[in-house]
mmCIF file of C-alpha atoms in Angstrom:
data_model
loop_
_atom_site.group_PDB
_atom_site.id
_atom_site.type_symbol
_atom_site.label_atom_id
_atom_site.label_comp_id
_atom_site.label_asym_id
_atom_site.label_seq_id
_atom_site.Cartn_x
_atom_site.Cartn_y
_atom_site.Cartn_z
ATOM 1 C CA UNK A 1 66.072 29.088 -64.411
ATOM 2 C CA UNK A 2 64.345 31.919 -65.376
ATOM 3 C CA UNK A 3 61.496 33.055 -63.097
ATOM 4 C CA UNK A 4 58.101 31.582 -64.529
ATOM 5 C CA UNK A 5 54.597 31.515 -62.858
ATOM 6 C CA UNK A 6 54.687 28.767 -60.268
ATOM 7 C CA UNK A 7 51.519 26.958 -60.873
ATOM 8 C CA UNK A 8 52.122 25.511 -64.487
ATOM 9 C CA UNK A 9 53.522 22.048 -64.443
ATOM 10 C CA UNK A 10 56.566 20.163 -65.222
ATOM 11 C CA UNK A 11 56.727 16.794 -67.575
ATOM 12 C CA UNK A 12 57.616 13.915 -65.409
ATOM 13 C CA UNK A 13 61.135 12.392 -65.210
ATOM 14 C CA UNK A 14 62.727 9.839 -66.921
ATOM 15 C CA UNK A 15 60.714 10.705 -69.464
ATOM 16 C CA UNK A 16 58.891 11.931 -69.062
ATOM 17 C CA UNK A 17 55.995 11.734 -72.312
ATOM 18 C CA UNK A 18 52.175 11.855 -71.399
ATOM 19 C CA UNK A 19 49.701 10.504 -73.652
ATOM 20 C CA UNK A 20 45.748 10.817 -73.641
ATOM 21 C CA UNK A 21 43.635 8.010 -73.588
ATOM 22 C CA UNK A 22 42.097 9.918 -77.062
ATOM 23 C CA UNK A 23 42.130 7.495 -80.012
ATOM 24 C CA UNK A 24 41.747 9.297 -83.465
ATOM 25 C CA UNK A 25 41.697 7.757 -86.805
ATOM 26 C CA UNK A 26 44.518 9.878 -88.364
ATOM 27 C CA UNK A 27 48.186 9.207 -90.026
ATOM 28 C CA UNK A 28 49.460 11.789 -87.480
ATOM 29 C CA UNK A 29 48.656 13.867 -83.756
ATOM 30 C CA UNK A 30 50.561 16.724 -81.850
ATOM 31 C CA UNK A 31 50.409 16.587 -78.205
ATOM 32 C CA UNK A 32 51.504 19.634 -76.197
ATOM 33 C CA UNK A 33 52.064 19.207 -72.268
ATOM 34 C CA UNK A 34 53.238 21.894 -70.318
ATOM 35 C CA UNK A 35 53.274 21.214 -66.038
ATOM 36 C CA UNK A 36 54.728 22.305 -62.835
ATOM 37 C CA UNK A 37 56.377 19.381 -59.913
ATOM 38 C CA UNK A 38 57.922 20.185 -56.883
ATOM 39 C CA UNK A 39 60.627 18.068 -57.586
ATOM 40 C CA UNK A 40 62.650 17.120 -61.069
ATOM 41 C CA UNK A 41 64.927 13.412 -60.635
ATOM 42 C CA UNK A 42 66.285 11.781 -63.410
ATOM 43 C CA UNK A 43 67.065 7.788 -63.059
ATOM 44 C CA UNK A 44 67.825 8.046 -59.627
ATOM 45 C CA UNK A 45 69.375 11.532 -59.541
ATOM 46 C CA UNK A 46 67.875 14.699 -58.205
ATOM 47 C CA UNK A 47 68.648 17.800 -60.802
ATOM 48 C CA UNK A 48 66.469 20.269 -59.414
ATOM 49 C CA UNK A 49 63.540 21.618 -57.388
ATOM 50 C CA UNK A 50 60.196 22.919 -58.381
ATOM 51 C CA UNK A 51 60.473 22.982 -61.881
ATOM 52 C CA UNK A 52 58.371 24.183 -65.185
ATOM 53 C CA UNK A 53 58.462 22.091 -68.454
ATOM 54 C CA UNK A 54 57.195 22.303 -71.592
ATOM 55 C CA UNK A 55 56.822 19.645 -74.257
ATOM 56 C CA UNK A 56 56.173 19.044 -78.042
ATOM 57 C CA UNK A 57 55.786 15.632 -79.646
ATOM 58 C CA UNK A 58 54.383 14.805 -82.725
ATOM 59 C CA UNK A 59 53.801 10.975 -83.905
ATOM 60 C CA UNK A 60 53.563 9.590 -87.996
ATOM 61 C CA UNK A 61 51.719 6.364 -88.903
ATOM 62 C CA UNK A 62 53.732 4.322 -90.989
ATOM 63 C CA UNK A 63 51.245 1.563 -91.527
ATOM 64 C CA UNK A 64 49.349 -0.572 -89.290
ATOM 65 C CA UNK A 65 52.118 -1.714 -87.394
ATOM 66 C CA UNK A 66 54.949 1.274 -87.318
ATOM 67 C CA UNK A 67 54.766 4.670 -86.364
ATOM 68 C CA UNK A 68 57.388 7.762 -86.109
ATOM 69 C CA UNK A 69 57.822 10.551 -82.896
ATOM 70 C CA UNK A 70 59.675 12.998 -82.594
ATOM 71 C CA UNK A 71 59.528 16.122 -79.844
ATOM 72 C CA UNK A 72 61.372 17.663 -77.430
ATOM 73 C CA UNK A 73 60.730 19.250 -74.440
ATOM 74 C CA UNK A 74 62.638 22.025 -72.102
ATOM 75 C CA UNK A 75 62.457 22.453 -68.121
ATOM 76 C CA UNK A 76 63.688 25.146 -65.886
ATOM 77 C CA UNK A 77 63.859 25.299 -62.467
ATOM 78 C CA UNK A 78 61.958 28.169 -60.520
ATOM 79 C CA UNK A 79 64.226 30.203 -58.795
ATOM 80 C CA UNK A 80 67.107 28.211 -59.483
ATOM 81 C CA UNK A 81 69.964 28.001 -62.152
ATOM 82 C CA UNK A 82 69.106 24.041 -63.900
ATOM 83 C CA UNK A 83 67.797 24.393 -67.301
ATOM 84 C CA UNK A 84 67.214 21.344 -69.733
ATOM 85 C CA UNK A 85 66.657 21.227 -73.486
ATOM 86 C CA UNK A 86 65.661 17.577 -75.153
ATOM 87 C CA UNK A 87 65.586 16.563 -78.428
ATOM 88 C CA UNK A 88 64.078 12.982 -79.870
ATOM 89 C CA UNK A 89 63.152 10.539 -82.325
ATOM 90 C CA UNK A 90 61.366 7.117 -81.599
ATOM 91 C CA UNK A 91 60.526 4.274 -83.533
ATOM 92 C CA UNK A 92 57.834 2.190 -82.890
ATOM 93 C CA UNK A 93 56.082 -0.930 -83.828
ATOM 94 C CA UNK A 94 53.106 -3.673 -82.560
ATOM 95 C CA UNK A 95 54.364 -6.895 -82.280
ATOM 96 C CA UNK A 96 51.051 -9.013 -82.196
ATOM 97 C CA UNK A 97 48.304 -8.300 -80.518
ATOM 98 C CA UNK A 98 50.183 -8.045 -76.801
ATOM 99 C CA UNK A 99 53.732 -6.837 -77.530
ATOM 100 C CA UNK A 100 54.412 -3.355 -78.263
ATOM 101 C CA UNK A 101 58.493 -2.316 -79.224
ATOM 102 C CA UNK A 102 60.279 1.068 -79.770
ATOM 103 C CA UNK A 103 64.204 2.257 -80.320
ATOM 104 C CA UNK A 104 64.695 6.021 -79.172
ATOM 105 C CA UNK A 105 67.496 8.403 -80.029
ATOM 106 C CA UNK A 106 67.672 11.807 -78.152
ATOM 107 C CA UNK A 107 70.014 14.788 -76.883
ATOM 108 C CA UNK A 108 69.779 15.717 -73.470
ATOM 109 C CA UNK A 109 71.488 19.198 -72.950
ATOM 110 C CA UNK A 110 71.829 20.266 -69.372
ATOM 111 C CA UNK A 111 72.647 23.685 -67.852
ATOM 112 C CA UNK A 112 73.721 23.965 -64.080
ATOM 113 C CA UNK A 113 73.288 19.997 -63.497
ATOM 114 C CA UNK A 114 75.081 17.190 -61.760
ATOM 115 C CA UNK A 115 75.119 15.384 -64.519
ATOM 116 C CA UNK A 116 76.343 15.996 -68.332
ATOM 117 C CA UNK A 117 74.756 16.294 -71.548
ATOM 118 C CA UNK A 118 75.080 13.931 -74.206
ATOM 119 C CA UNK A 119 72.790 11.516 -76.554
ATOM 120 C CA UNK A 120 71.222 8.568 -75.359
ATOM 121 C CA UNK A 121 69.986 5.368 -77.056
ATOM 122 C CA UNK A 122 67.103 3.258 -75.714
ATOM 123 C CA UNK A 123 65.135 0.490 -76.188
ATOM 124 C CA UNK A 124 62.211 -0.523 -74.254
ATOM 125 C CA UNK A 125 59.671 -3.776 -74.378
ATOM 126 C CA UNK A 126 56.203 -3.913 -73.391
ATOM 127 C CA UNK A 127 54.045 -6.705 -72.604
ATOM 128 C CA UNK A 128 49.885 -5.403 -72.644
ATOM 129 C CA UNK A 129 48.855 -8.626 -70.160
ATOM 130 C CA UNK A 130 45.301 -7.105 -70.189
ATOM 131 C CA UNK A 131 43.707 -3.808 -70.831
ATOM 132 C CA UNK A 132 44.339 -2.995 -66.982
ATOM 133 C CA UNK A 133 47.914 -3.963 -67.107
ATOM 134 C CA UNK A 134 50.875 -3.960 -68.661
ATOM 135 C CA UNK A 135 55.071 -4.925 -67.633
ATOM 136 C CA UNK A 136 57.818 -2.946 -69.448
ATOM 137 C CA UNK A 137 62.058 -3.513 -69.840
ATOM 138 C CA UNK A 138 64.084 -0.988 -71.628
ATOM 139 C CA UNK A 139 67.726 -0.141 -71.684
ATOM 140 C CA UNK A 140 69.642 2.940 -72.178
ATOM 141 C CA UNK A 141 73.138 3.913 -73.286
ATOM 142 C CA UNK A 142 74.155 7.367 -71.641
ATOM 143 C CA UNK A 143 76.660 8.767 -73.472
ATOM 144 C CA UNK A 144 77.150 11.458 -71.725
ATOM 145 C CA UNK A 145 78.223 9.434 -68.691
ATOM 146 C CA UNK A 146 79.483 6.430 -70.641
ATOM 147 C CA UNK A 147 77.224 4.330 -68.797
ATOM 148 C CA UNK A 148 74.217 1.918 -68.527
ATOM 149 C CA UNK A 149 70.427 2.504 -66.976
ATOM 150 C CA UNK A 150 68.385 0.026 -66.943
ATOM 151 C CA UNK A 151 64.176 -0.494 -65.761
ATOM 152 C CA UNK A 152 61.654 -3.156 -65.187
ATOM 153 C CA UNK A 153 58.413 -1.552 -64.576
ATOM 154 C CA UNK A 154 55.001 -2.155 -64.380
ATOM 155 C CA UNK A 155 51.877 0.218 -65.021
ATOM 156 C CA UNK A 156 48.594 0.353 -63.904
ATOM 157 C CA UNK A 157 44.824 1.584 -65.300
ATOM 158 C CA UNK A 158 41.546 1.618 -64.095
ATOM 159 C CA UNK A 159 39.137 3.723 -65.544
ATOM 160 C CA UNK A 160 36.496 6.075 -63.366
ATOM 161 C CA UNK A 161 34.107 7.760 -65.807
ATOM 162 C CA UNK A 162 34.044 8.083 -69.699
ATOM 163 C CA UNK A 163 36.056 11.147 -68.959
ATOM 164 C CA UNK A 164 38.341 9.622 -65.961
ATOM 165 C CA UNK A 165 40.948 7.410 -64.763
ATOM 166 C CA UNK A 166 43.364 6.303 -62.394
ATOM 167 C CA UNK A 167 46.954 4.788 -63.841
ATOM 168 C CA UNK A 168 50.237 3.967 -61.380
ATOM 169 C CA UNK A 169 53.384 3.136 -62.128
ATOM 170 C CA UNK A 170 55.878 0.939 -59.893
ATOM 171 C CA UNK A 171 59.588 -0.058 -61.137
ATOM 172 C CA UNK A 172 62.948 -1.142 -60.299
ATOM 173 C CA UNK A 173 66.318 -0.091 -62.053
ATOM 174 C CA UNK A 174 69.689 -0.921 -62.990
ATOM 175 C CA UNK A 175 72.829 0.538 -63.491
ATOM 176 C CA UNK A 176 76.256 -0.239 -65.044
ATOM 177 C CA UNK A 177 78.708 2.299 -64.920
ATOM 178 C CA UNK A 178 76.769 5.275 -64.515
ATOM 179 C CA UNK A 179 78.892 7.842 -62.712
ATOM 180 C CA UNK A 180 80.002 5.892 -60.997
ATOM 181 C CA UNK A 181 77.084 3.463 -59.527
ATOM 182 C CA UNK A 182 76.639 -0.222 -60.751
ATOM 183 C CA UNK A 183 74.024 -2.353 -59.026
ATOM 184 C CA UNK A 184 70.412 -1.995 -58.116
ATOM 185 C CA UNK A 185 69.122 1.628 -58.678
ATOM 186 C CA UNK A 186 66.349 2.933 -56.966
ATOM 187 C CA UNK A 187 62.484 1.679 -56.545
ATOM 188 C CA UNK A 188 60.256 4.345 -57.932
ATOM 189 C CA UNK A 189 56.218 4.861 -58.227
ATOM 190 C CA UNK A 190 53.719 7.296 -58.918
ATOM 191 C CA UNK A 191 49.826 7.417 -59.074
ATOM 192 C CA UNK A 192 47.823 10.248 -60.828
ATOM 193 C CA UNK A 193 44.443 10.845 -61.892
ATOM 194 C CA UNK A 194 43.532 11.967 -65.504
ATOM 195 C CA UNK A 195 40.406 14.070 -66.544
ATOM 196 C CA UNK A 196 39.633 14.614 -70.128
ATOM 197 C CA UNK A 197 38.062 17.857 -70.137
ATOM 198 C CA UNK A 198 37.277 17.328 -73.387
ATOM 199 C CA UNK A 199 38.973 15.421 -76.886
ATOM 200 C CA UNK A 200 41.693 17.748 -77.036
ATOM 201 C CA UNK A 201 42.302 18.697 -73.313
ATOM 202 C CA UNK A 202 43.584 16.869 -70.654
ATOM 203 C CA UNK A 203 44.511 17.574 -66.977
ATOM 204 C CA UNK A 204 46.307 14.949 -64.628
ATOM 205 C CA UNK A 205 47.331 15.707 -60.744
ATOM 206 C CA UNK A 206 50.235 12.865 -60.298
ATOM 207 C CA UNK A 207 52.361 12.113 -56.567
ATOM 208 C CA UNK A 208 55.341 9.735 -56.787
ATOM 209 C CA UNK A 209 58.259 9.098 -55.238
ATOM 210 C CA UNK A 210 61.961 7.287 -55.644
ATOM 211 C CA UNK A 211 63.616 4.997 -52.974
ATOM 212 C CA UNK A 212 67.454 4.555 -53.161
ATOM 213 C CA UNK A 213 68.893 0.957 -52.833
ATOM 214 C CA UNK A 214 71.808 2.365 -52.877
ATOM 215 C CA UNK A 215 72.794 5.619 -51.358
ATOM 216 C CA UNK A 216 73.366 8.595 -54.052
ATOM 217 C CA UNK A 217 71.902 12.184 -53.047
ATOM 218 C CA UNK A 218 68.820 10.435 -50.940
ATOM 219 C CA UNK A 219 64.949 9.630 -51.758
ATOM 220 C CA UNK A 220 62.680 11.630 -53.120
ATOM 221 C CA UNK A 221 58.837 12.748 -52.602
ATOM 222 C CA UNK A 222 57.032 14.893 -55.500
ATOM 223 C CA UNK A 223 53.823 15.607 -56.759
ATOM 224 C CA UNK A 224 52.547 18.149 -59.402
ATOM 225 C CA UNK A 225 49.902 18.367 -62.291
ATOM 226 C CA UNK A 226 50.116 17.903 -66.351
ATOM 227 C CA UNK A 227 48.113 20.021 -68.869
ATOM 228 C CA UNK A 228 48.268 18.623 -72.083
ATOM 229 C CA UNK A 229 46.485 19.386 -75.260
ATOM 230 C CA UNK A 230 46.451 17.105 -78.270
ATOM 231 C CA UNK A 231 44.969 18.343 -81.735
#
Protein backbone atom coordinates (compact mmCIF):
# COMPACT_ATOMS: atom_id res chain seq x y z
CA UNK A 1 0.00 0.00 0.00
CA UNK A 2 1.21 3.21 -0.39
CA UNK A 3 2.61 4.91 2.73
CA UNK A 4 -0.25 7.15 4.32
CA UNK A 5 -0.31 8.91 7.78
CA UNK A 6 -0.98 6.23 10.35
CA UNK A 7 -3.59 7.76 12.48
CA UNK A 8 -6.59 8.07 9.94
CA UNK A 9 -8.90 5.14 10.07
CA UNK A 10 -9.99 2.25 8.11
CA UNK A 11 -13.91 1.28 7.31
CA UNK A 12 -14.71 -1.87 9.10
CA UNK A 13 -14.84 -5.32 7.42
CA UNK A 14 -17.38 -7.14 5.92
CA UNK A 15 -18.67 -4.14 5.16
CA UNK A 16 -17.97 -2.32 6.26
CA UNK A 17 -20.73 1.03 5.87
CA UNK A 18 -21.15 3.45 8.94
CA UNK A 19 -24.13 5.44 9.32
CA UNK A 20 -24.94 8.44 11.78
CA UNK A 21 -27.68 8.39 13.98
CA UNK A 22 -28.55 12.02 11.96
CA UNK A 23 -32.09 11.92 10.54
CA UNK A 24 -32.72 14.66 7.82
CA UNK A 25 -35.81 15.26 5.92
CA UNK A 26 -34.27 15.07 2.39
CA UNK A 27 -34.74 12.78 -0.95
CA UNK A 28 -30.95 12.20 -0.71
CA UNK A 29 -27.45 12.34 1.85
CA UNK A 30 -23.63 11.74 1.15
CA UNK A 31 -21.73 10.22 3.88
CA UNK A 32 -17.93 10.26 3.72
CA UNK A 33 -15.91 7.95 6.27
CA UNK A 34 -12.39 7.76 6.13
CA UNK A 35 -10.51 5.54 9.34
CA UNK A 36 -7.47 3.73 10.36
CA UNK A 37 -7.68 -0.31 12.22
CA UNK A 38 -4.93 -2.26 13.15
CA UNK A 39 -6.26 -5.07 11.52
CA UNK A 40 -8.41 -5.56 8.02
CA UNK A 41 -10.46 -9.43 7.94
CA UNK A 42 -12.93 -10.12 5.57
CA UNK A 43 -15.65 -13.03 6.47
CA UNK A 44 -13.32 -14.89 8.34
CA UNK A 45 -10.12 -14.12 6.40
CA UNK A 46 -7.30 -11.87 7.40
CA UNK A 47 -6.12 -9.61 4.16
CA UNK A 48 -3.99 -7.27 5.84
CA UNK A 49 -2.59 -5.29 8.77
CA UNK A 50 -3.02 -1.75 9.84
CA UNK A 51 -4.86 -0.42 7.15
CA UNK A 52 -6.34 3.15 5.81
CA UNK A 53 -9.79 3.33 4.04
CA UNK A 54 -11.73 5.69 2.56
CA UNK A 55 -15.40 5.62 1.68
CA UNK A 56 -18.17 7.37 -0.42
CA UNK A 57 -21.85 6.45 -0.32
CA UNK A 58 -24.60 8.31 -1.37
CA UNK A 59 -28.42 7.12 -0.73
CA UNK A 60 -31.86 8.27 -3.08
CA UNK A 61 -35.39 8.20 -1.61
CA UNK A 62 -37.62 6.51 -3.79
CA UNK A 63 -40.75 7.01 -1.78
CA UNK A 64 -41.67 6.24 1.64
CA UNK A 65 -40.76 2.82 1.54
CA UNK A 66 -37.62 2.40 -1.09
CA UNK A 67 -34.47 4.00 -1.27
CA UNK A 68 -31.21 3.71 -3.67
CA UNK A 69 -27.10 3.57 -2.47
CA UNK A 70 -24.52 3.46 -4.15
CA UNK A 71 -20.57 4.12 -3.01
CA UNK A 72 -17.51 2.62 -2.93
CA UNK A 73 -14.77 2.68 -0.85
CA UNK A 74 -10.77 1.84 -1.22
CA UNK A 75 -8.25 0.52 1.60
CA UNK A 76 -4.55 0.17 1.62
CA UNK A 77 -2.47 -1.33 3.90
CA UNK A 78 0.36 0.79 5.67
CA UNK A 79 3.53 -0.45 4.85
CA UNK A 80 2.36 -3.32 3.09
CA UNK A 81 1.46 -4.35 -0.58
CA UNK A 82 -2.85 -5.18 -0.13
CA UNK A 83 -4.83 -2.60 -1.81
CA UNK A 84 -8.74 -2.82 -2.28
CA UNK A 85 -11.09 -0.89 -4.55
CA UNK A 86 -15.15 -1.48 -4.04
CA UNK A 87 -17.80 -0.59 -6.02
CA UNK A 88 -21.82 -0.87 -5.05
CA UNK A 89 -25.36 -0.51 -5.49
CA UNK A 90 -28.11 -1.42 -2.84
CA UNK A 91 -31.65 -1.56 -2.85
CA UNK A 92 -33.64 -1.05 -0.06
CA UNK A 93 -37.08 -1.11 1.30
CA UNK A 94 -39.32 -1.03 4.90
CA UNK A 95 -41.34 -3.83 5.22
CA UNK A 96 -43.84 -2.65 8.02
CA UNK A 97 -43.08 -1.00 10.77
CA UNK A 98 -40.29 -3.79 12.13
CA UNK A 99 -38.80 -5.36 8.98
CA UNK A 100 -36.30 -3.62 7.02
CA UNK A 101 -34.93 -5.57 3.41
CA UNK A 102 -32.11 -4.75 0.90
CA UNK A 103 -30.44 -6.68 -2.35
CA UNK A 104 -26.71 -5.45 -2.94
CA UNK A 105 -24.58 -5.78 -6.03
CA UNK A 106 -20.81 -4.83 -5.80
CA UNK A 107 -17.14 -5.40 -7.26
CA UNK A 108 -14.56 -6.18 -4.96
CA UNK A 109 -11.08 -5.70 -6.69
CA UNK A 110 -8.14 -6.88 -4.68
CA UNK A 111 -4.40 -6.23 -5.11
CA UNK A 112 -1.77 -8.45 -3.20
CA UNK A 113 -4.67 -10.58 -1.37
CA UNK A 114 -5.41 -14.15 -0.47
CA UNK A 115 -8.36 -14.00 -1.94
CA UNK A 116 -9.69 -12.92 -5.61
CA UNK A 117 -11.69 -10.25 -6.96
CA UNK A 118 -14.94 -10.65 -8.37
CA UNK A 119 -18.77 -9.34 -7.87
CA UNK A 120 -20.83 -10.35 -5.16
CA UNK A 121 -24.62 -10.50 -4.65
CA UNK A 122 -26.29 -10.17 -1.23
CA UNK A 123 -29.25 -10.08 0.49
CA UNK A 124 -29.74 -9.36 4.04
CA UNK A 125 -33.04 -9.28 6.52
CA UNK A 126 -33.53 -7.29 9.49
CA UNK A 127 -35.85 -7.61 12.24
CA UNK A 128 -35.97 -3.89 14.51
CA UNK A 129 -37.37 -5.99 17.86
CA UNK A 130 -37.16 -2.59 19.69
CA UNK A 131 -35.36 0.65 19.30
CA UNK A 132 -32.40 -1.00 21.40
CA UNK A 133 -32.26 -4.04 19.29
CA UNK A 134 -32.34 -5.50 16.28
CA UNK A 135 -31.39 -9.48 14.59
CA UNK A 136 -30.12 -9.59 10.97
CA UNK A 137 -29.65 -12.78 8.13
CA UNK A 138 -28.13 -12.08 4.83
CA UNK A 139 -26.52 -14.20 2.21
CA UNK A 140 -23.87 -13.67 -0.26
CA UNK A 141 -22.79 -15.17 -3.58
CA UNK A 142 -18.89 -14.70 -4.06
CA UNK A 143 -18.15 -14.94 -7.37
CA UNK A 144 -14.93 -14.56 -7.22
CA UNK A 145 -14.53 -17.73 -5.18
CA UNK A 146 -17.63 -19.46 -6.50
CA UNK A 147 -18.85 -19.78 -3.14
CA UNK A 148 -21.39 -19.07 -0.32
CA UNK A 149 -21.08 -16.69 3.05
CA UNK A 150 -23.55 -16.60 5.10
CA UNK A 151 -24.43 -14.37 8.79
CA UNK A 152 -26.87 -14.27 11.59
CA UNK A 153 -26.14 -11.32 13.64
CA UNK A 154 -27.41 -9.29 16.15
CA UNK A 155 -26.76 -5.47 17.02
CA UNK A 156 -26.91 -3.51 19.88
CA UNK A 157 -27.74 0.47 20.96
CA UNK A 158 -27.91 2.32 23.91
CA UNK A 159 -27.73 5.83 23.82
CA UNK A 160 -25.37 8.09 26.39
CA UNK A 161 -26.06 11.78 25.70
CA UNK A 162 -28.01 13.66 22.89
CA UNK A 163 -24.66 13.59 21.23
CA UNK A 164 -23.56 9.83 22.33
CA UNK A 165 -23.92 6.23 22.15
CA UNK A 166 -22.80 2.88 22.60
CA UNK A 167 -23.84 0.08 19.70
CA UNK A 168 -22.22 -3.77 19.57
CA UNK A 169 -22.44 -6.17 17.26
CA UNK A 170 -22.24 -10.12 17.88
CA UNK A 171 -22.72 -12.81 14.90
CA UNK A 172 -22.20 -16.17 13.65
CA UNK A 173 -21.45 -17.26 9.93
CA UNK A 174 -21.72 -19.74 7.34
CA UNK A 175 -20.02 -20.98 4.55
CA UNK A 176 -20.58 -23.21 1.47
CA UNK A 177 -17.86 -23.62 -0.75
CA UNK A 178 -15.83 -20.76 -0.08
CA UNK A 179 -12.24 -21.63 -0.90
CA UNK A 180 -12.50 -24.24 0.16
CA UNK A 181 -14.36 -24.11 3.78
CA UNK A 182 -18.05 -25.30 4.26
CA UNK A 183 -19.46 -25.33 7.78
CA UNK A 184 -19.64 -22.93 10.65
CA UNK A 185 -17.46 -19.77 10.03
CA UNK A 186 -16.22 -17.78 12.65
CA UNK A 187 -18.01 -15.88 15.80
CA UNK A 188 -17.30 -12.22 15.47
CA UNK A 189 -18.14 -8.92 17.71
CA UNK A 190 -17.29 -5.48 18.12
CA UNK A 191 -18.33 -2.56 20.48
CA UNK A 192 -17.64 1.19 19.70
CA UNK A 193 -18.68 4.39 20.95
CA UNK A 194 -20.07 7.20 18.65
CA UNK A 195 -19.85 11.05 19.31
CA UNK A 196 -21.64 13.43 17.11
CA UNK A 197 -19.53 16.35 17.17
CA UNK A 198 -21.98 18.00 15.52
CA UNK A 199 -24.98 17.22 12.50
CA UNK A 200 -22.51 16.62 9.97
CA UNK A 201 -19.51 15.12 11.95
CA UNK A 202 -19.11 12.06 13.54
CA UNK A 203 -16.24 10.22 15.35
CA UNK A 204 -16.50 6.48 16.63
CA UNK A 205 -13.45 4.51 18.51
CA UNK A 206 -14.64 0.67 17.78
CA UNK A 207 -12.57 -2.86 19.28
CA UNK A 208 -13.75 -6.21 17.89
CA UNK A 209 -12.60 -9.32 17.30
CA UNK A 210 -13.25 -12.80 15.15
CA UNK A 211 -13.10 -16.38 16.65
CA UNK A 212 -12.52 -19.30 14.18
CA UNK A 213 -14.77 -22.46 14.52
CA UNK A 214 -12.91 -23.76 12.21
CA UNK A 215 -9.24 -23.32 11.72
CA UNK A 216 -8.27 -20.94 8.58
CA UNK A 217 -5.29 -18.34 9.20
CA UNK A 218 -6.30 -17.99 13.18
CA UNK A 219 -8.43 -15.30 15.32
CA UNK A 220 -8.24 -11.99 15.23
CA UNK A 221 -8.11 -8.84 17.75
CA UNK A 222 -8.54 -5.13 16.23
CA UNK A 223 -9.55 -1.90 17.19
CA UNK A 224 -9.38 1.54 15.40
CA UNK A 225 -11.55 4.79 14.99
CA UNK A 226 -14.13 6.11 12.10
CA UNK A 227 -14.42 9.79 10.99
CA UNK A 228 -17.28 10.27 9.01
CA UNK A 229 -18.94 13.33 7.68
CA UNK A 230 -22.43 13.37 6.23
CA UNK A 231 -23.80 16.59 4.36
Amino acid sequence: MKPFPVFLVVLGTACPLLRSEVEEDIPYGIEAVTGLRSAYSHRGFELADSTLDFQLETEVTINNDLSLAAGGWIASELGGQFEEKTGFLELRTTLGDAFTASGLIGYHGYSNSVIRSGFDISGTFTWYADTAWNFSTSIAHDCGAGGWHGELSSHWYKRLSDDAFLSGKLGISGTEDYYGHSGFGDLSGRLSLTYNVNTMLSVTPFAGWSYELRHRDGNEIHAGVWLEVSF
